[in-house]
Coordinates of C-alpha atoms and ligand atoms in Angstrom, one line a residue:
X22 CA 31.0 161.7 67.8
X23 CA 30.5 162.0 63.9
X24 CA 32.8 159.3 62.9
X25 CA 31.3 156.4 60.9
X26 CA 31.2 153.0 62.6
X27 CA 32.9 150.4 60.5
X28 CA 30.5 147.4 60.8
X29 CA 30.9 144.1 59.1
X30 CA 28.9 143.4 55.8
X31 CA 26.2 140.9 56.4
X32 CA 25.0 142.4 59.8
X33 CA 21.2 143.0 60.0
X34 CA 19.7 146.4 59.7
X35 CA 18.6 146.2 63.4
X36 CA 22.0 145.2 64.7
X37 CA 23.5 148.1 62.5
X38 CA 20.9 150.7 64.2
X39 CA 21.6 149.4 67.5
X40 CA 25.3 149.6 67.2
X41 CA 25.0 152.9 65.9
X42 CA 22.7 154.1 68.7
X43 CA 25.1 152.7 71.3
X44 CA 27.6 155.0 69.7
X45 CA 25.5 158.0 71.1
X46 CA 24.9 157.5 74.7
X47 CA 22.4 160.6 74.6
X48 CA 20.3 158.8 71.9
X49 CA 17.0 157.8 73.2
X50 CA 16.1 155.2 70.6
X51 CA 13.2 157.1 68.8
X52 CA 15.0 157.7 65.6
X53 CA 16.2 153.9 65.9
X54 CA 12.6 152.8 66.1
X55 CA 11.3 155.2 63.3
X56 CA 13.9 153.7 60.9
X57 CA 12.7 150.3 61.8
X58 CA 9.1 151.4 61.2
X59 CA 10.3 152.6 57.7
X60 CA 12.0 149.3 57.0
X61 CA 8.9 147.5 57.9
X62 CA 6.8 149.7 55.5
X63 CA 9.3 148.9 52.7
X64 CA 9.0 145.2 53.5
X65 CA 5.2 145.5 53.0
X66 CA 5.2 147.7 50.0
X67 CA 7.9 145.5 48.4
X68 CA 5.4 142.6 48.7
X69 CA 2.8 144.5 47.2
X70 CA 4.9 145.6 44.3
X71 CA 6.1 142.1 43.6
X72 CA 2.4 140.9 43.2
X73 CA 1.1 143.9 41.6
X74 CA 0.2 142.2 38.4
X75 CA -1.5 139.4 40.1
X76 CA -3.9 141.4 42.4
X77 CA -5.3 144.1 40.3
X78 CA -3.5 146.9 41.8
X79 CA -1.6 148.2 38.6
X80 CA -3.1 151.0 36.6
X81 CA -4.7 154.2 37.5
X82 CA -7.0 154.9 40.2
X83 CA -9.0 157.3 38.4
X84 CA -7.8 160.2 40.9
X85 CA -5.5 163.1 40.8
X86 CA -3.0 164.2 43.6
X87 CA -2.5 167.7 44.6
X88 CA 0.2 167.9 41.9
X89 CA -2.5 167.3 39.2
X90 CA -0.8 163.9 38.5
X91 CA -3.0 160.9 37.9
X92 CA -2.6 158.5 40.8
X93 CA -1.6 155.0 40.1
X94 CA -3.3 152.5 42.6
X95 CA 0.2 151.6 43.9
X96 CA 0.9 155.3 44.6
X97 CA -2.0 155.3 47.1
X98 CA -1.5 151.8 48.4
X99 CA 2.2 152.8 49.4
X100 CA 1.1 156.0 50.8
X101 CA -1.4 154.3 53.0
X102 CA 1.1 151.6 54.3
X103 CA 3.7 154.0 55.0
X104 CA 1.4 156.3 57.0
X105 CA 0.0 153.3 58.9
X106 CA 3.5 152.0 59.8
X107 CA 4.5 155.3 61.0
X108 CA 1.3 156.1 62.7
X109 CA 1.4 152.7 64.5
X110 CA 5.4 153.1 65.2
X111 CA 4.3 156.1 67.5
X112 CA 7.7 158.0 66.7
X113 CA 6.2 160.5 64.1
X114 CA 3.8 163.3 64.9
X115 CA 3.0 164.4 61.4
X116 CA 3.7 163.5 57.7
X117 CA 3.6 165.2 54.4
X118 CA 3.2 163.0 51.2
X119 CA 3.4 163.5 47.5
X120 CA -0.1 161.8 47.5
X121 CA -1.8 164.0 50.3
X122 CA -2.5 167.8 49.7
X123 CA -2.6 168.6 53.4
X124 CA -0.3 167.6 56.3
X125 CA -1.4 164.3 57.9
X126 CA -1.5 164.4 61.7
X127 CA -0.7 160.8 63.2
X128 CA -2.2 161.7 66.7
X129 CA 1.3 161.1 68.1
X130 CA 1.6 164.5 69.5
X131 CA 4.2 163.7 72.1
X132 CA 6.5 162.3 69.2
X133 CA 9.4 164.6 68.2
X134 CA 9.7 163.6 64.5
X135 CA 8.0 164.5 61.4
X136 CA 8.5 162.7 58.0
X137 CA 8.0 163.7 54.4
X138 CA 7.4 160.9 51.8
X139 CA 7.4 160.2 48.3
X140 CA 5.7 156.9 48.8
X141 CA 6.2 155.5 45.4
X142 CA 8.8 157.2 43.0
X143 CA 8.8 156.4 39.3
X144 CA 5.0 155.8 38.9
X145 CA 5.1 155.8 35.3
X146 CA 7.2 152.6 35.5
X147 CA 4.8 150.7 37.6
X148 CA 3.0 148.7 35.1
X149 CA 6.0 147.9 33.0
X150 CA 8.2 146.1 35.6
X151 CA 10.8 148.7 35.7
X152 CA 12.4 149.8 39.1
X153 CA 10.5 152.2 41.3
X154 CA 11.3 153.2 44.8
X155 CA 10.2 155.2 48.1
X156 CA 12.0 158.3 49.2
X157 CA 11.8 159.6 52.9
X158 CA 13.1 162.6 55.0
X159 CA 13.1 163.0 58.5
X160 CA 13.1 166.3 60.7
X161 CA 12.5 167.3 64.3
X162 CA 9.4 169.1 64.7
X163 CA 9.6 173.0 65.4
X164 CA 6.3 173.0 67.4
X165 CA 6.4 172.2 71.1
X166 CA 6.1 168.5 72.1
X167 CA 2.4 167.8 73.1
X168 CA 1.0 170.2 70.8
X169 CA -0.7 169.5 67.4
X170 CA 2.0 169.8 64.6
X171 CA 1.3 172.2 61.8
X172 CA 2.4 173.0 58.3
X173 CA 5.3 175.4 59.8
X174 CA 6.9 172.3 61.0
X175 CA 7.7 171.2 57.5
X176 CA 9.1 174.6 56.3
X177 CA 12.7 174.0 57.2
X178 CA 15.9 174.2 55.1
X179 CA 17.1 170.7 53.8
X180 CA 20.1 171.1 56.2
X181 CA 18.0 170.6 59.0
X182 CA 17.3 167.1 58.2
X183 CA 17.8 164.4 60.9
X184 CA 17.8 161.5 58.4
X185 CA 17.0 160.6 54.9
X186 CA 16.8 157.6 52.5
X187 CA 15.2 155.6 49.9
X188 CA 14.1 152.3 49.2
X189 CA 14.8 150.8 45.6
X190 CA 12.6 148.1 44.5
X191 CA 14.7 147.0 41.6
X192 CA 16.5 143.5 40.8
X193 CA 17.0 143.5 44.4
X194 CA 15.2 145.5 47.1
X195 CA 17.7 147.7 48.9
X196 CA 17.3 150.5 51.6
X197 CA 19.9 153.2 51.7
X198 CA 19.9 155.8 54.2
X199 CA 21.9 158.6 56.3
X200 CA 21.6 159.9 59.9
X201 CA 24.4 162.3 59.2
X202 CA 27.2 159.9 59.7
X203 CA 27.8 158.6 56.1
X204 CA 25.6 156.4 53.8
X205 CA 24.9 152.8 54.1
X206 CA 22.8 150.4 51.9
X207 CA 21.0 147.3 53.0
X208 CA 19.7 144.5 50.9
X209 CA 16.5 142.9 51.6
X210 CA 16.5 138.9 51.9
X211 CA 12.8 138.3 51.6
X212 CA 13.3 134.5 52.7
X213 CA 14.5 135.7 56.1
X214 CA 12.5 139.0 55.9
X215 CA 15.7 140.9 57.0
X216 CA 17.7 143.7 55.6
X217 CA 21.4 143.0 55.6
X218 CA 24.2 145.7 55.3
X219 CA 25.6 145.1 51.8
X220 CA 26.9 148.5 50.7
X221 CA 28.7 149.9 53.8
X222 CA 29.9 153.7 53.9
X223 CA 29.1 154.6 50.1
X224 CA 31.2 157.3 48.6
X225 CA 30.4 158.8 45.1
X226 CA 33.4 159.2 42.7
X227 CA 34.3 162.9 42.4
X228 CA 33.9 162.7 38.6
X229 CA 31.7 160.6 36.4
X230 CA 31.0 159.7 32.8
X231 CA 27.2 158.9 32.9
X232 CA 24.7 161.7 32.5
X233 CA 21.0 161.2 33.1
X234 CA 18.0 163.5 32.1
X235 CA 14.9 163.3 29.9
X236 CA 16.3 164.5 26.6
X237 CA 12.9 164.8 25.3
X238 CA 12.7 168.0 26.8
X239 CA 16.0 169.0 25.4
X240 CA 14.6 172.1 23.4
X241 CA 13.0 173.4 26.7
X242 CA 16.5 173.6 28.5
X243 CA 18.6 176.6 28.9
X244 CA 21.3 177.3 26.5
X245 CA 23.7 176.7 29.2
X246 CA 22.3 173.2 30.0
X247 CA 22.2 172.3 26.3
X248 CA 26.1 173.3 25.8
X249 CA 26.8 171.1 29.0
X250 CA 24.7 168.1 27.3
X251 CA 26.9 168.8 24.1
X252 CA 30.1 168.4 26.1
X253 CA 28.9 165.2 27.6
X254 CA 28.3 164.0 24.0
X255 CA 31.6 165.3 23.0
X256 CA 33.3 163.3 25.5
X257 CA 31.3 160.2 24.7
X258 CA 29.7 160.0 28.2
X259 CA 27.0 157.4 28.3
X260 CA 23.6 158.5 28.6
X261 CA 21.3 156.5 31.0
X262 CA 17.7 157.6 32.0
X263 CA 15.3 155.3 33.6
X264 CA 12.6 157.7 34.5
X265 CA 12.6 156.6 38.1
X266 CA 14.7 159.1 39.8
X267 CA 15.6 156.8 42.8
X268 CA 17.0 154.1 40.3
X269 CA 18.7 156.9 38.4
X270 CA 20.1 158.3 41.5
X271 CA 21.4 155.1 42.8
X272 CA 23.0 153.8 39.7
X273 CA 25.0 157.3 39.8
X274 CA 25.7 157.2 43.4
X275 CA 27.4 153.6 43.0
X276 CA 29.1 154.3 39.5
X277 CA 29.5 158.2 39.5
X278 CA 27.4 160.4 37.1
X279 CA 25.0 163.4 37.1
X280 CA 21.1 163.4 37.0
X281 CA 19.5 166.5 35.9
X282 CA 16.0 167.6 35.8
X283 CA 16.1 171.2 34.7
X284 CA 13.2 173.7 34.5
X285 CA 11.0 173.0 31.3
X286 CA 8.1 174.6 29.6
X287 CA 6.0 172.3 31.4
X288 CA 7.4 172.5 34.6
X289 CA 9.0 176.0 34.8
X290 CA 10.2 175.7 38.5
X291 CA 11.5 172.2 37.8
X292 CA 9.4 168.8 38.2
X293 CA 10.8 167.4 41.4
X294 CA 9.4 168.3 44.7
X295 CA 11.8 169.8 47.2
X296 CA 10.7 168.3 50.4
X297 CA 10.3 164.7 49.6
X298 CA 12.6 164.4 46.5
X299 CA 15.3 167.0 46.1
X300 CA 16.1 167.4 49.9
X301 CA 16.4 163.7 51.1
X302 CA 18.4 162.8 48.0
X303 CA 20.5 165.7 48.4
X304 CA 21.4 164.9 52.1
X305 CA 22.4 161.4 50.8
X306 CA 24.9 162.7 47.9
X307 CA 26.5 165.1 50.2
X308 CA 27.1 162.5 52.9
X309 CA 28.5 160.5 50.3
X310 CA 30.9 163.1 48.9
X311 CA 28.8 164.3 46.0
X312 CA 26.9 167.5 45.3
X313 CA 23.1 168.7 44.8
X314 CA 22.3 172.1 43.3
X315 CA 19.3 173.8 41.7
X316 CA 21.6 175.3 39.0
X317 CA 22.2 178.4 41.3
X318 CA 22.5 177.4 44.9
X319 CA 23.0 174.2 47.1
X320 CA 19.8 172.5 47.3
X321 CA 20.1 171.9 51.4
X322 CA 20.3 175.7 51.7
X323 CA 16.9 176.2 50.3
X324 CA 14.2 177.5 52.5
X325 CA 11.0 176.2 51.7
X326 CA 7.8 178.2 51.5
X327 CA 5.2 175.4 50.2
X328 CA 4.9 171.8 51.0
X329 CA 4.8 170.7 47.5
X330 CA 7.2 173.2 45.9
X331 CA 9.2 172.1 43.0
X332 CA 13.0 172.8 42.1
X333 CA 15.5 172.2 39.4
X334 CA 17.7 169.3 40.4
X335 CA 21.3 168.7 39.4
X336 CA 22.7 166.0 41.7
X337 CA 25.7 163.5 41.7
X338 CA 29.5 163.6 41.3
X339 CA 30.7 166.9 42.7
X340 CA 32.9 167.9 39.4
X341 CA 29.9 167.2 37.0
X342 CA 27.6 169.4 39.0
X343 CA 30.2 172.1 39.3
X344 CA 30.6 172.0 35.5
X345 CA 27.0 172.5 34.8
X346 CA 26.7 175.2 37.5
X347 CA 29.6 177.0 35.7
X348 CA 27.8 176.8 32.5
X349 CA 24.7 178.0 34.0
X350 CA 26.3 181.1 35.8
X351 CA 28.7 182.2 33.5
Ligands
AHG407 P1 6.7 160.4 40.9 O1 6.5 159.1 40.3 O2 7.1 160.0 42.4 O3 5.8 161.4 40.6 O4 8.2 161.0 40.4 C1 8.4 160.9 39.1 C2 9.7 161.8 38.9 C3 11.0 160.8 39.0 O5 10.9 159.6 39.5 C4 11.4 160.7 37.6 O6 12.8 160.9 37.4 C5 10.8 161.8 36.8 O7 9.5 162.2 37.5 C6 10.5 161.5 35.4 O8 9.9 162.5 34.7 P2 9.6 162.5 33.1 O9 8.8 161.3 32.8 O10 9.2 164.0 32.9 O11 11.1 162.3 32.6
MN408 MN1 9.0 160.8 42.7
MN409 MN1 5.8 159.5 43.8
MN410 MN1 3.8 161.2 41.2

């Protein structure tokens, strides 16, 4: 059955997962356990982030990741925490991460799930106490259970995702995810160490009056995108850009709006990574009634050929994504 379970605000994440699993008699509990493992990693990272200034884990590590980005200490700490939680949880046979060049094998070769993660999104904001996040995407492996997973396992269209979500370490810490039966948000109560359902069955408004993009790169944008920006300004829409994709995405999800990261001179294929930024958020936005496009096609229809490939990204209220697509394609 695909209908969403209407569960009361305030139940714990654990009970929510259990009730949803009961609704699926054939569910064997592995995905439920995987989601618990992700929530655990989120609690651990949340604690690290909240103490970052006190424990010398801010600032740069002095290394670069496969993207050629300078890694922040917390990028790598979050990466290690997630990989360890998923490895120990036993439900995941392989992981790809923004912070790792190659596929990470967990050794759980009998596990049927694989995970793509952006362990810490919005790194440029870590040291300035601005909201940051984690983004994750879950697929069934393509390779035989019991064999060693390979890169091919990860080269699947976005519409093959089994689950996806994000953690937002903001004024409060919340976990938002979907398993294809709607989108639900859980707020973390650190005094109890539990996530509680706080945003049941999130739906984004069809239209919105908030646009979110880095206008510093405006001169690099296509004429079409610049015309769309002009329209937003003519209509006195509100411009909001936090510089953490998760924070900008979440605000638009709750208030309506569009987030755009078009191709620029510096990033001719777009900056955001398809497998662990665009795909997971596209799954969420569609489950919440919105849209996600690369300007020409639905993000979830794209067939990836490289683990770290990038894409232009237009995501949010359906009418706003339609409008910017019309500018681009006419
Ligand atoms: P990450 O920190 O995981 O590398 O992602 C950063 C992304 C995204 O979070 C954010 O919206 C965008 O980069 C900001 O890019 P600009 O600084 O170019 O605007
Ligand atoms: Mn990111
Ligand atoms: Mn990141
Ligand atoms: Mn990065």
